[in-house]
Amino acid sequence: MSSAVPNTDTLCDIGFIGLGVMGKNLTLNLADNGYKIACFDLDQDRVDDIVEQDKKERGDQPARVVPCQSFTELLKKLAAPHLIILSVPAGEPVDHVCSHLIDAGIDADDIVVDTGNSLWTDSVEREAKYKGKFIFFSTAVSGGEVGARFGPSLMPSGNPYAWTRIEPVWHAASAKVDAKTGKPIESFTPGKPVTEGEPCATYIGPIGAGHYVKMVHNGIEYADMQLICETYHVMREALDMTPPEIAKVFREWNEGELNSYLIEISAEVLDEIDEQSNQPIVDVIMDKAGQKGTGLWTAVSALQVGSPAQTITQAVFARSISSFKEERSAASAILEGPEKMALSEQEKAEWIEQLKHALYCSKICAYAQGFQLMAIAGKEHGWNLEFAEIAKIWRAGCIIRAVFLQSITQAYENNDKLTNLLVDPFFAEQITQYQSDWRTAVSKSVLAGIPCPAMTSAISYYDAYRTEVLPANLLQGQRDFFGAHTFERNDERAGNKYHVQWSEPNRPMVCIKK
Ligand code: 6PG
């Protein structure tokens, strides 16, 4: 029996290796969808734990999780050709598991699916490295532990034959969206998976493409989070609002165009009280941001392919500067900022409204940058990325899920050759409508001395993108002056190169290439 269809035989449909939080929840999700799964983890307690959990959730029904004590046992308990899913930390552990599977006798037409947050180039290397031993396939997963349990967003890529085998599994396990409204259809009850709606899992392309797209998803996630944090910071410092007051505003915003999972959870964090100190929990959480690396990878890739993803990059730098806690504390006693502004209640209310529109416009820019980066990288690597499909699978299950993704889906469905989200008629109109508030909010944050690097970079991105003549003409002149780097003329065909002999008395211009 194909491992893509749940079976009732004794052999298992799927092998699962790595039963940490994500692996355990993905396994239980697959079990809910009728698959029988052979499970293995180097930590045997985790195997025992998931067997217990499955028993509890299955009740009178037969168990769907089958424990294994070794890689060899896992292969024996699986229907051939084997389909094995890995949920192990990115990097060396993936290769460690692969080499154990080879030793255990995995076959050339068996499939190993890596679901970790792997670097996309590692996936490309692994497909080549394991060719002839087994088929290495990748699926990037977004949605955290709840997503993994009840429906994540999945970004699979690799061998197309392997995709035909894994497709029904991922369609069953992924989050679902109502095709008409674009809204998530959710169920958080074990044993009752959502079976209707459009699955948030689509084939992204050749190996590497899926993890690249997930990496950019995380870059956008960094920007989205940072923009919300900057908005909070202005409300807190300039408007003297309390965390619960800010939570209330976020909840109101969550009813409209800013509706998103990240706004929703931000309100929850801001409303939480720390039991130990009886203060808002946000006031006892140390202001030092961690990062696992995917935002950094996105920024590095943007720099490498020359894609202007400055809001995403600023979000990475914002985490970096936050980690200089001691230096910042020392500097705060030395470096002066502006005087605090005195504000009337009406001025405060106006500023809140301006912030709402600034957050929305900046968010549009962050997504525009992410999609622009995928377009440039896709071209460079020969991936035919379908942006309407990518936006579709981000509408539910993933961390950046938002109502807004439906408008992005529509933008690319209306025009699959769209060069930038900013020039989509809907988004262009939205920014035109709100840009005055956006500019005012950014200016006021600078005047108040509150750092808003993501928001400020977003407006610079917008202004640079809509500016026909940038000062890069002077910059090219400078480069030609000190380094004879040449320039193109805007009254001639692109590609013709000129140089001014700056040290000659009459500074003659010579044509270097025609
Ligand atoms: C997701 C998340 C997930 C994880 C990130 C967080 O899409 O489910 O993005 O991948 O939470 O690794 O990354 P940082 O630790 O870098 O914030």
Short mmCIF file of C-alpha atoms and ligand atoms in Angstrom, two decimals:
data_model
loop_
_atom_site.label_atom_id
_atom_site.label_comp_id
_atom_site.label_asym_id
_atom_site.label_seq_id
_atom_site.Cartn_x
_atom_site.Cartn_y
_atom_site.Cartn_z
CA MET A 1 0.00 0.00 0.00
CA SER A 2 1.25 3.49 -0.84
CA SER A 3 2.27 5.37 2.26
CA ALA A 4 0.26 8.34 0.95
CA VAL A 5 -3.01 6.63 1.88
CA PRO A 6 -3.79 5.71 5.50
CA ASN A 7 -3.74 1.91 5.91
CA THR A 8 -5.27 -0.52 8.33
CA ASP A 9 -2.58 -3.20 7.85
CA THR A 10 0.00 -3.91 10.46
CA LEU A 11 2.73 -1.94 8.71
CA CYS A 12 2.93 1.81 9.28
CA ASP A 13 2.31 4.49 6.61
CA ILE A 14 4.91 6.95 7.79
CA GLY A 15 8.08 6.88 9.87
CA PHE A 16 8.71 9.89 12.11
CA ILE A 17 12.10 10.75 13.60
CA GLY A 18 12.52 13.55 16.15
CA LEU A 19 9.79 13.93 18.74
CA GLY A 20 10.54 17.35 20.22
CA VAL A 21 7.66 19.82 20.49
CA MET A 22 7.23 20.26 16.72
CA GLY A 23 7.82 16.58 15.86
CA LYS A 24 5.45 15.30 18.53
CA ASN A 25 2.68 17.65 17.47
CA LEU A 26 3.11 16.95 13.75
CA THR A 27 2.96 13.21 14.50
CA LEU A 28 -0.26 13.58 16.51
CA ASN A 29 -1.69 15.71 13.70
CA LEU A 30 -0.88 12.96 11.15
CA ALA A 31 -2.39 10.35 13.48
CA ASP A 32 -5.59 12.44 13.71
CA ASN A 33 -5.71 12.28 9.94
CA GLY A 34 -5.73 8.47 9.98
CA TYR A 35 -2.06 7.69 9.37
CA LYS A 36 -0.29 4.96 11.29
CA ILE A 37 3.13 6.22 12.31
CA ALA A 38 6.30 4.46 13.38
CA CYS A 39 8.08 6.85 15.78
CA PHE A 40 11.67 7.10 16.87
CA ASP A 41 13.76 9.53 18.90
CA LEU A 42 17.19 9.11 20.44
CA ASP A 43 15.50 10.10 23.71
CA GLN A 44 13.33 7.04 24.48
CA ASP A 45 11.26 9.04 27.02
CA ARG A 46 9.91 11.09 24.14
CA VAL A 47 8.83 7.91 22.34
CA ASP A 48 7.05 6.68 25.49
CA ASP A 49 5.44 10.07 25.94
CA ILE A 50 3.90 10.21 22.46
CA VAL A 51 2.65 6.61 22.73
CA GLU A 52 0.83 7.59 25.96
CA GLN A 53 -0.56 10.75 24.41
CA ASP A 54 -1.82 8.86 21.34
CA LYS A 55 -3.52 6.26 23.56
CA LYS A 56 -5.23 9.02 25.53
CA GLU A 57 -6.41 10.83 22.41
CA ARG A 58 -7.48 7.70 20.51
CA GLY A 59 -9.65 6.37 23.37
CA ASP A 60 -11.30 3.09 22.27
CA GLN A 61 -9.81 3.23 18.77
CA PRO A 62 -6.63 1.35 17.87
CA ALA A 63 -3.38 3.19 18.51
CA ARG A 64 -1.91 5.02 15.53
CA VAL A 65 1.53 5.67 16.99
CA VAL A 66 3.91 2.70 16.97
CA PRO A 67 7.06 3.00 19.12
CA CYS A 68 10.50 2.08 17.74
CA GLN A 69 13.80 1.66 19.55
CA SER A 70 16.14 2.05 16.58
CA PHE A 71 16.44 3.24 13.00
CA THR A 72 16.43 -0.40 11.83
CA GLU A 73 13.22 -1.16 13.69
CA LEU A 74 11.60 1.94 12.23
CA LEU A 75 12.37 0.79 8.67
CA LYS A 76 11.06 -2.71 9.44
CA LYS A 77 7.75 -1.37 10.71
CA LEU A 78 7.15 0.76 7.61
CA ALA A 79 5.35 -0.15 4.39
CA ALA A 80 7.71 0.09 1.40
CA PRO A 81 8.67 2.29 -0.29
CA HIS A 82 9.36 4.07 2.97
CA LEU A 83 8.21 7.59 3.72
CA ILE A 84 10.14 9.07 6.63
CA ILE A 85 9.67 12.54 8.11
CA LEU A 86 12.41 14.24 10.15
CA SER A 87 11.86 16.91 12.76
CA VAL A 88 15.36 17.40 14.13
CA PRO A 89 17.36 20.59 14.70
CA ALA A 90 18.66 22.19 11.49
CA GLY A 91 22.28 21.55 10.55
CA GLU A 92 24.43 18.56 11.48
CA PRO A 93 21.64 16.51 13.19
CA VAL A 94 19.86 16.14 9.81
CA ASP A 95 22.94 14.49 8.25
CA HIS A 96 23.49 12.43 11.38
CA VAL A 97 20.00 10.91 11.05
CA CYS A 98 20.43 10.43 7.28
CA SER A 99 23.65 8.48 7.75
CA HIS A 100 21.97 6.25 10.37
CA LEU A 101 19.13 5.56 7.92
CA ILE A 102 21.68 4.56 5.27
CA ASP A 103 23.35 2.19 7.76
CA ALA A 104 19.92 0.77 8.62
CA GLY A 105 19.32 -0.14 4.96
CA ILE A 106 17.14 2.62 3.50
CA ASP A 107 16.40 2.11 -0.25
CA ALA A 108 17.00 4.34 -3.26
CA ASP A 109 13.27 5.00 -3.82
CA ASP A 110 12.54 5.71 -0.15
CA ILE A 111 11.78 9.31 0.73
CA VAL A 112 13.18 11.34 3.63
CA VAL A 113 11.43 14.65 4.30
CA ASP A 114 13.28 17.29 6.34
CA THR A 115 10.83 19.60 8.18
CA GLY A 116 13.34 21.61 10.23
CA ASN A 117 14.26 25.27 9.75
CA SER A 118 17.16 24.24 7.48
CA LEU A 119 19.25 26.65 5.47
CA TRP A 120 17.97 26.29 1.89
CA THR A 121 21.45 25.69 0.43
CA ASP A 122 21.91 22.76 2.84
CA SER A 123 18.78 21.16 1.32
CA VAL A 124 20.21 21.59 -2.18
CA GLU A 125 23.47 19.93 -1.12
CA ARG A 126 21.66 17.10 0.65
CA GLU A 127 19.54 16.19 -2.37
CA ALA A 128 22.76 15.72 -4.38
CA LYS A 129 24.63 14.05 -1.52
CA TYR A 130 21.99 11.37 -0.92
CA LYS A 131 21.12 10.73 -4.58
CA GLY A 132 21.07 6.98 -5.24
CA LYS A 133 20.78 6.23 -1.50
CA PHE A 134 17.29 7.69 -0.96
CA ILE A 135 15.26 10.69 -2.15
CA PHE A 136 15.88 13.73 0.03
CA PHE A 137 12.85 16.04 0.02
CA SER A 138 12.22 19.15 2.09
CA THR A 139 9.17 20.73 3.66
CA ALA A 140 9.45 23.95 5.61
CA VAL A 141 6.89 24.26 8.37
CA SER A 142 5.43 27.39 9.91
CA GLY A 143 2.97 27.72 12.74
CA GLY A 144 4.79 26.90 15.95
CA GLU A 145 3.62 24.10 18.20
CA VAL A 146 -0.12 24.78 17.87
CA GLY A 147 0.19 24.98 14.08
CA ALA A 148 2.07 21.68 13.98
CA ARG A 149 -0.64 20.02 16.07
CA PHE A 150 -3.77 21.38 14.38
CA GLY A 151 -2.64 22.58 10.94
CA PRO A 152 0.57 24.34 9.91
CA SER A 153 1.45 26.14 6.70
CA LEU A 154 3.73 23.88 4.66
CA MET A 155 6.27 24.80 1.98
CA PRO A 156 7.41 21.57 0.28
CA SER A 157 10.05 21.38 -2.44
CA GLY A 158 12.20 18.82 -4.22
CA ASN A 159 11.80 15.75 -6.42
CA PRO A 160 8.35 15.93 -8.17
CA TYR A 161 7.81 12.15 -7.82
CA ALA A 162 8.36 12.43 -4.07
CA TRP A 163 5.80 15.23 -4.03
CA THR A 164 3.14 12.96 -5.56
CA ARG A 165 3.65 10.63 -2.60
CA ILE A 166 3.78 13.26 0.15
CA GLU A 167 1.08 15.55 -1.27
CA PRO A 168 -1.98 13.77 0.25
CA VAL A 169 -0.22 13.59 3.61
CA TRP A 170 0.58 17.30 3.68
CA HIS A 171 -2.82 18.29 2.32
CA ALA A 172 -4.43 16.39 5.18
CA ALA A 173 -2.12 17.74 7.89
CA SER A 174 -1.97 21.40 6.83
CA ALA A 175 -4.14 24.34 7.91
CA LYS A 176 -7.24 24.97 5.81
CA VAL A 177 -8.77 28.12 4.40
CA ASP A 178 -12.31 28.87 3.26
CA ALA A 179 -11.91 29.22 -0.50
CA LYS A 180 -14.55 31.96 -0.77
CA THR A 181 -13.53 34.24 2.12
CA GLY A 182 -9.83 33.35 2.41
CA LYS A 183 -10.34 32.99 6.17
CA PRO A 184 -8.89 30.09 8.22
CA ILE A 185 -11.16 27.16 9.11
CA GLU A 186 -9.90 26.11 12.53
CA SER A 187 -10.38 23.21 14.90
CA PHE A 188 -8.29 22.79 18.02
CA THR A 189 -9.86 19.52 19.12
CA PRO A 190 -7.64 16.42 19.07
CA GLY A 191 -9.11 13.71 16.85
CA LYS A 192 -11.23 16.19 14.87
CA PRO A 193 -9.05 17.56 12.09
CA VAL A 194 -10.46 20.06 9.60
CA THR A 195 -11.18 18.13 6.41
CA GLU A 196 -12.78 20.79 4.21
CA GLY A 197 -11.31 23.96 2.67
CA GLU A 198 -8.15 24.79 0.69
CA PRO A 199 -5.00 23.23 2.19
CA CYS A 200 -2.14 25.55 3.14
CA ALA A 201 0.42 23.29 1.46
CA THR A 202 1.55 23.75 -2.11
CA TYR A 203 4.52 22.49 -4.08
CA ILE A 204 6.97 25.39 -4.22
CA GLY A 205 9.52 24.04 -6.73
CA PRO A 206 12.90 22.30 -6.92
CA ILE A 207 14.83 21.48 -3.75
CA GLY A 208 15.83 24.60 -1.82
CA ALA A 209 12.90 26.68 -3.08
CA GLY A 210 10.59 25.74 -0.20
CA HIS A 211 13.11 26.50 2.52
CA TYR A 212 14.03 29.75 0.75
CA VAL A 213 10.37 30.80 0.76
CA LYS A 214 10.10 29.84 4.45
CA MET A 215 13.25 31.84 5.18
CA VAL A 216 11.65 34.91 3.57
CA HIS A 217 8.45 34.19 5.52
CA ASN A 218 10.55 34.45 8.66
CA GLY A 219 12.21 37.66 7.42
CA ILE A 220 8.75 39.15 6.96
CA GLU A 221 7.82 37.77 10.39
CA TYR A 222 10.78 39.65 11.92
CA ALA A 223 9.63 42.89 10.21
CA ASP A 224 5.99 42.39 11.19
CA MET A 225 6.94 41.79 14.83
CA GLN A 226 9.34 44.74 14.95
CA LEU A 227 6.75 47.10 13.44
CA ILE A 228 4.23 46.09 16.12
CA CYS A 229 6.90 46.58 18.81
CA GLU A 230 7.76 50.06 17.51
CA THR A 231 4.07 51.01 17.56
CA TYR A 232 3.86 49.74 21.14
CA HIS A 233 7.00 51.69 22.06
CA VAL A 234 5.59 55.01 20.82
CA MET A 235 2.31 54.38 22.64
CA ARG A 236 4.14 53.49 25.81
CA GLU A 237 6.77 56.24 25.85
CA ALA A 238 5.24 59.17 23.99
CA LEU A 239 1.57 58.60 24.78
CA ASP A 240 2.07 57.23 28.31
CA MET A 241 -0.33 54.35 27.69
CA THR A 242 -0.35 51.30 29.96
CA PRO A 243 0.09 47.78 28.53
CA PRO A 244 -3.64 46.94 28.98
CA GLU A 245 -4.60 50.21 27.25
CA ILE A 246 -2.35 49.30 24.33
CA ALA A 247 -3.78 45.75 24.29
CA LYS A 248 -7.27 47.26 23.97
CA VAL A 249 -6.20 49.36 20.97
CA PHE A 250 -4.55 46.32 19.33
CA ARG A 251 -7.76 44.34 19.82
CA GLU A 252 -9.74 47.09 18.10
CA TRP A 253 -7.24 47.14 15.24
CA ASN A 254 -7.54 43.38 14.99
CA GLU A 255 -11.13 43.83 13.81
CA GLY A 256 -9.99 45.62 10.63
CA GLU A 257 -7.30 45.56 7.95
CA LEU A 258 -4.56 44.94 10.54
CA ASN A 259 -6.17 41.68 11.65
CA SER A 260 -3.40 39.16 12.17
CA TYR A 261 -2.16 36.46 14.49
CA LEU A 262 0.79 38.65 15.55
CA ILE A 263 -1.46 41.58 16.57
CA GLU A 264 -3.71 39.14 18.43
CA ILE A 265 -0.88 37.57 20.45
CA SER A 266 0.71 40.97 21.12
CA ALA A 267 -2.53 42.04 22.83
CA GLU A 268 -2.47 38.84 24.87
CA VAL A 269 1.12 39.39 25.98
CA LEU A 270 0.35 43.03 26.93
CA ASP A 271 -2.64 41.99 29.05
CA GLU A 272 -0.74 39.33 30.96
CA ILE A 273 0.15 40.03 34.62
CA ASP A 274 3.25 38.48 36.18
CA GLU A 275 2.20 36.56 39.29
CA GLN A 276 5.50 37.07 41.07
CA SER A 277 5.68 40.85 40.83
CA ASN A 278 2.03 41.62 40.07
CA GLN A 279 3.22 43.82 37.21
CA PRO A 280 2.39 43.53 33.50
CA ILE A 281 4.54 40.66 32.27
CA VAL A 282 5.96 42.84 29.48
CA ASP A 283 7.62 44.97 32.20
CA VAL A 284 9.47 42.02 33.70
CA ILE A 285 10.57 40.47 30.40
CA MET A 286 14.16 41.53 29.67
CA ASP A 287 14.35 43.73 26.56
CA LYS A 288 16.99 41.59 24.82
CA ALA A 289 15.72 39.88 21.67
CA GLY A 290 16.90 36.42 20.70
CA GLN A 291 17.14 35.03 17.18
CA LYS A 292 17.73 31.62 15.69
CA GLY A 293 19.05 32.86 12.37
CA THR A 294 16.35 32.79 9.70
CA GLY A 295 15.88 36.60 9.73
CA LEU A 296 19.64 37.03 9.43
CA TRP A 297 19.73 34.57 6.51
CA THR A 298 17.00 36.59 4.78
CA ALA A 299 18.94 39.83 5.24
CA VAL A 300 22.17 38.22 4.00
CA SER A 301 20.40 36.78 0.96
CA ALA A 302 18.78 40.16 0.20
CA LEU A 303 22.23 41.79 0.25
CA GLN A 304 23.70 39.02 -1.90
CA VAL A 305 21.07 39.19 -4.64
CA GLY A 306 20.79 43.00 -4.40
CA SER A 307 17.17 43.12 -3.28
CA PRO A 308 16.30 46.19 -1.17
CA ALA A 309 14.73 44.44 1.84
CA GLN A 310 15.62 47.20 4.28
CA THR A 311 12.67 46.84 6.65
CA ILE A 312 13.44 43.16 7.14
CA THR A 313 17.13 43.95 7.63
CA GLN A 314 16.36 46.74 10.09
CA ALA A 315 14.25 44.30 12.07
CA VAL A 316 17.30 42.03 12.38
CA PHE A 317 19.48 44.97 13.46
CA ALA A 318 16.82 46.05 15.97
CA ARG A 319 17.23 42.65 17.65
CA SER A 320 21.01 43.09 17.58
CA ILE A 321 20.99 46.51 19.24
CA SER A 322 18.53 45.26 21.87
CA SER A 323 21.11 42.70 22.95
CA PHE A 324 23.55 45.50 23.93
CA LYS A 325 21.61 45.93 27.15
CA GLU A 326 24.47 47.00 29.41
CA GLU A 327 25.90 49.45 26.88
CA ARG A 328 22.47 50.95 26.29
CA SER A 329 21.89 51.34 30.02
CA ALA A 330 25.22 53.14 30.38
CA ALA A 331 24.58 55.32 27.32
CA SER A 332 21.10 56.26 28.55
CA ALA A 333 22.75 58.13 31.43
CA ILE A 334 25.01 60.09 29.04
CA LEU A 335 23.19 60.70 25.77
CA GLU A 336 20.42 63.28 25.68
CA GLY A 337 17.14 62.88 23.83
CA PRO A 338 14.43 65.48 23.16
CA GLU A 339 12.13 66.96 25.81
CA LYS A 340 8.95 64.97 26.32
CA MET A 341 5.98 66.45 24.44
CA ALA A 342 2.91 67.51 26.40
CA LEU A 343 -0.19 66.19 24.64
CA SER A 344 -3.92 66.79 24.96
CA GLU A 345 -6.31 63.82 24.90
CA GLN A 346 -7.32 64.76 21.37
CA GLU A 347 -3.68 64.88 20.20
CA LYS A 348 -3.13 61.44 21.73
CA ALA A 349 -6.16 60.03 19.94
CA GLU A 350 -4.95 61.51 16.64
CA TRP A 351 -1.48 60.03 17.13
CA ILE A 352 -2.98 56.58 17.77
CA GLU A 353 -4.93 56.80 14.51
CA GLN A 354 -1.78 57.90 12.66
CA LEU A 355 0.14 54.98 14.15
CA LYS A 356 -2.50 52.55 12.96
CA HIS A 357 -2.11 53.74 9.38
CA ALA A 358 1.69 53.91 9.70
CA LEU A 359 1.76 50.30 10.86
CA TYR A 360 -0.45 49.23 7.96
CA CYS A 361 1.57 51.06 5.27
CA SER A 362 4.88 49.84 6.73
CA LYS A 363 3.53 46.30 6.76
CA ILE A 364 2.63 46.58 3.07
CA CYS A 365 6.26 47.64 2.41
CA ALA A 366 7.70 44.73 4.43
CA TYR A 367 5.64 42.25 2.42
CA ALA A 368 6.50 44.04 -0.83
CA GLN A 369 10.19 43.62 0.06
CA GLY A 370 9.77 39.93 0.89
CA PHE A 371 7.96 39.17 -2.37
CA GLN A 372 10.45 41.27 -4.35
CA LEU A 373 13.30 39.28 -2.77
CA MET A 374 11.64 35.97 -3.69
CA ALA A 375 11.13 37.21 -7.26
CA ILE A 376 14.79 38.19 -7.67
CA ALA A 377 16.14 35.05 -5.99
CA GLY A 378 13.66 32.86 -7.88
CA LYS A 379 14.93 34.22 -11.18
CA GLU A 380 18.54 33.78 -10.12
CA HIS A 381 18.04 30.15 -9.07
CA GLY A 382 15.65 29.18 -11.89
CA TRP A 383 12.62 28.62 -9.64
CA ASN A 384 9.24 29.40 -11.10
CA LEU A 385 7.71 30.74 -7.88
CA GLU A 386 3.97 31.29 -7.98
CA PHE A 387 3.27 34.20 -5.69
CA ALA A 388 -0.52 33.87 -5.58
CA GLU A 389 -0.02 30.28 -4.36
CA ILE A 390 2.58 31.34 -1.79
CA ALA A 391 0.31 34.10 -0.43
CA LYS A 392 -2.53 31.55 -0.32
CA ILE A 393 -0.68 29.09 1.89
CA TRP A 394 0.27 31.90 4.28
CA ARG A 395 -3.40 32.81 4.90
CA ALA A 396 -3.68 30.23 7.70
CA GLY A 397 -1.47 28.09 9.91
CA CYS A 398 1.68 30.22 9.78
CA ILE A 399 2.96 32.91 12.12
CA ILE A 400 2.35 35.79 9.68
CA ARG A 401 -1.22 34.69 8.89
CA ALA A 402 -3.42 37.73 8.41
CA VAL A 403 -6.51 38.95 6.60
CA PHE A 404 -4.11 41.02 4.53
CA LEU A 405 -2.73 37.87 2.82
CA GLN A 406 -6.04 37.54 0.98
CA SER A 407 -5.42 40.96 -0.65
CA ILE A 408 -1.90 39.82 -1.61
CA THR A 409 -3.34 36.61 -3.09
CA GLN A 410 -5.78 38.71 -5.12
CA ALA A 411 -3.04 41.08 -6.28
CA TYR A 412 -1.03 38.19 -7.76
CA GLU A 413 -4.14 36.43 -9.08
CA ASN A 414 -5.08 39.63 -10.93
CA ASN A 415 -1.56 40.00 -12.34
CA ASP A 416 0.95 37.15 -12.09
CA LYS A 417 3.62 39.42 -13.60
CA LEU A 418 3.23 42.08 -10.88
CA THR A 419 6.68 43.64 -10.39
CA ASN A 420 6.01 44.89 -6.87
CA LEU A 421 3.06 44.78 -4.48
CA LEU A 422 3.29 48.56 -4.15
CA VAL A 423 2.10 49.03 -7.75
CA ASP A 424 -0.89 46.72 -7.38
CA PRO A 425 -3.91 49.06 -7.75
CA PHE A 426 -5.41 48.06 -4.38
CA PHE A 427 -2.20 48.54 -2.37
CA ALA A 428 -1.23 51.70 -4.27
CA GLU A 429 -4.63 53.18 -3.37
CA GLN A 430 -4.33 52.10 0.27
CA ILE A 431 -0.97 53.83 0.68
CA THR A 432 -2.20 56.95 -1.10
CA GLN A 433 -5.09 57.07 1.33
CA TYR A 434 -2.98 56.64 4.48
CA GLN A 435 0.42 58.07 3.62
CA SER A 436 -0.13 61.46 5.24
CA ASP A 437 -0.76 59.75 8.60
CA TRP A 438 2.20 57.44 7.99
CA ARG A 439 4.55 60.37 7.36
CA THR A 440 3.23 62.24 10.41
CA ALA A 441 3.63 59.21 12.67
CA VAL A 442 7.20 58.53 11.53
CA SER A 443 8.16 62.22 11.88
CA LYS A 444 6.65 62.44 15.35
CA SER A 445 8.51 59.33 16.51
CA VAL A 446 11.80 60.91 15.37
CA LEU A 447 10.90 64.18 17.13
CA ALA A 448 10.02 62.25 20.28
CA GLY A 449 13.34 60.37 20.13
CA ILE A 450 11.71 56.94 19.94
CA PRO A 451 13.59 54.54 17.67
CA CYS A 452 11.38 53.21 14.86
CA PRO A 453 13.96 51.74 12.47
CA ALA A 454 11.57 49.38 10.67
CA MET A 455 8.86 51.99 10.16
CA THR A 456 11.37 54.63 9.07
CA SER A 457 13.03 52.26 6.63
CA ALA A 458 9.64 51.26 5.22
CA ILE A 459 8.76 54.83 4.31
CA SER A 460 12.22 55.32 2.77
CA TYR A 461 11.64 52.16 0.71
CA TYR A 462 8.31 53.51 -0.49
CA ASP A 463 9.77 56.91 -1.33
CA ALA A 464 12.81 55.44 -3.08
CA TYR A 465 10.65 53.04 -5.09
CA ARG A 466 8.37 55.84 -6.32
CA THR A 467 11.21 58.29 -7.12
CA GLU A 468 12.10 58.54 -10.79
CA VAL A 469 15.50 60.21 -10.31
CA LEU A 470 17.50 59.17 -7.27
CA PRO A 471 20.82 60.77 -6.25
CA ALA A 472 22.62 57.69 -7.57
CA ASN A 473 23.61 59.96 -10.48
CA LEU A 474 25.89 61.91 -8.13
CA LEU A 475 27.07 58.66 -6.58
CA GLN A 476 28.09 57.32 -10.00
CA GLY A 477 29.92 60.58 -10.59
CA GLN A 478 31.80 60.14 -7.30
CA ARG A 479 32.71 56.55 -8.19
CA ASP A 480 33.93 57.57 -11.61
CA PHE A 481 35.95 60.44 -10.09
CA PHE A 482 37.99 58.41 -7.63
CA GLY A 483 37.97 54.99 -9.24
CA ALA A 484 37.22 55.35 -12.96
CA HIS A 485 34.27 53.04 -12.38
CA THR A 486 32.38 54.48 -15.41
CA PHE A 487 28.69 55.37 -15.73
CA GLU A 488 25.82 55.08 -18.18
CA ARG A 489 24.19 58.15 -19.74
CA ASN A 490 20.43 58.52 -19.41
CA ASP A 491 20.20 59.89 -22.96
CA GLU A 492 21.77 56.76 -24.51
CA ARG A 493 21.17 53.04 -24.73
CA ALA A 494 21.68 51.16 -21.43
CA GLY A 495 25.01 49.34 -21.38
CA ASN A 496 27.09 52.06 -23.03
CA LYS A 497 29.81 53.01 -20.52
CA TYR A 498 31.51 56.38 -20.13
CA HIS A 499 34.34 57.79 -18.05
CA VAL A 500 35.35 61.40 -17.46
CA GLN A 501 39.12 61.95 -17.32
CA TRP A 502 38.77 64.03 -14.18
CA SER A 503 42.49 64.86 -13.83
CA GLU A 504 42.80 66.23 -17.39
CA PRO A 505 42.48 70.02 -17.75
CA ASN A 506 39.33 69.90 -19.92
CA ARG A 507 37.90 66.77 -18.30
CA PRO A 508 37.08 65.00 -21.56
CA MET A 509 34.50 62.21 -21.56
CA VAL A 510 35.52 58.95 -23.18
CA CYS A 511 33.33 56.09 -24.26
CA ILE A 512 34.66 52.90 -22.64
CA LYS A 513 32.08 50.47 -24.04
CA LYS A 514 29.45 50.72 -26.74
C1 6PG B 1 7.33 29.73 12.28
C2 6PG B 1 8.39 30.42 13.09
C3 6PG B 1 9.40 29.44 13.57
C4 6PG B 1 10.24 29.91 14.73
C5 6PG B 1 11.34 30.84 14.31
C6 6PG B 1 11.59 31.91 15.32
O1 6PG B 1 7.16 30.13 11.15
O2 6PG B 1 6.71 28.82 12.82
O3 6PG B 1 9.02 31.39 12.33
O4 6PG B 1 10.12 29.03 12.45
O5 6PG B 1 9.49 30.42 15.75
O6 6PG B 1 12.47 30.03 14.21
O7 6PG B 1 12.80 32.46 15.00
P1 6PG B 1 13.64 33.37 15.93
O8 6PG B 1 14.05 32.55 17.12
O9 6PG B 1 14.78 33.73 15.06
O10 6PG B 1 12.77 34.52 16.31
#
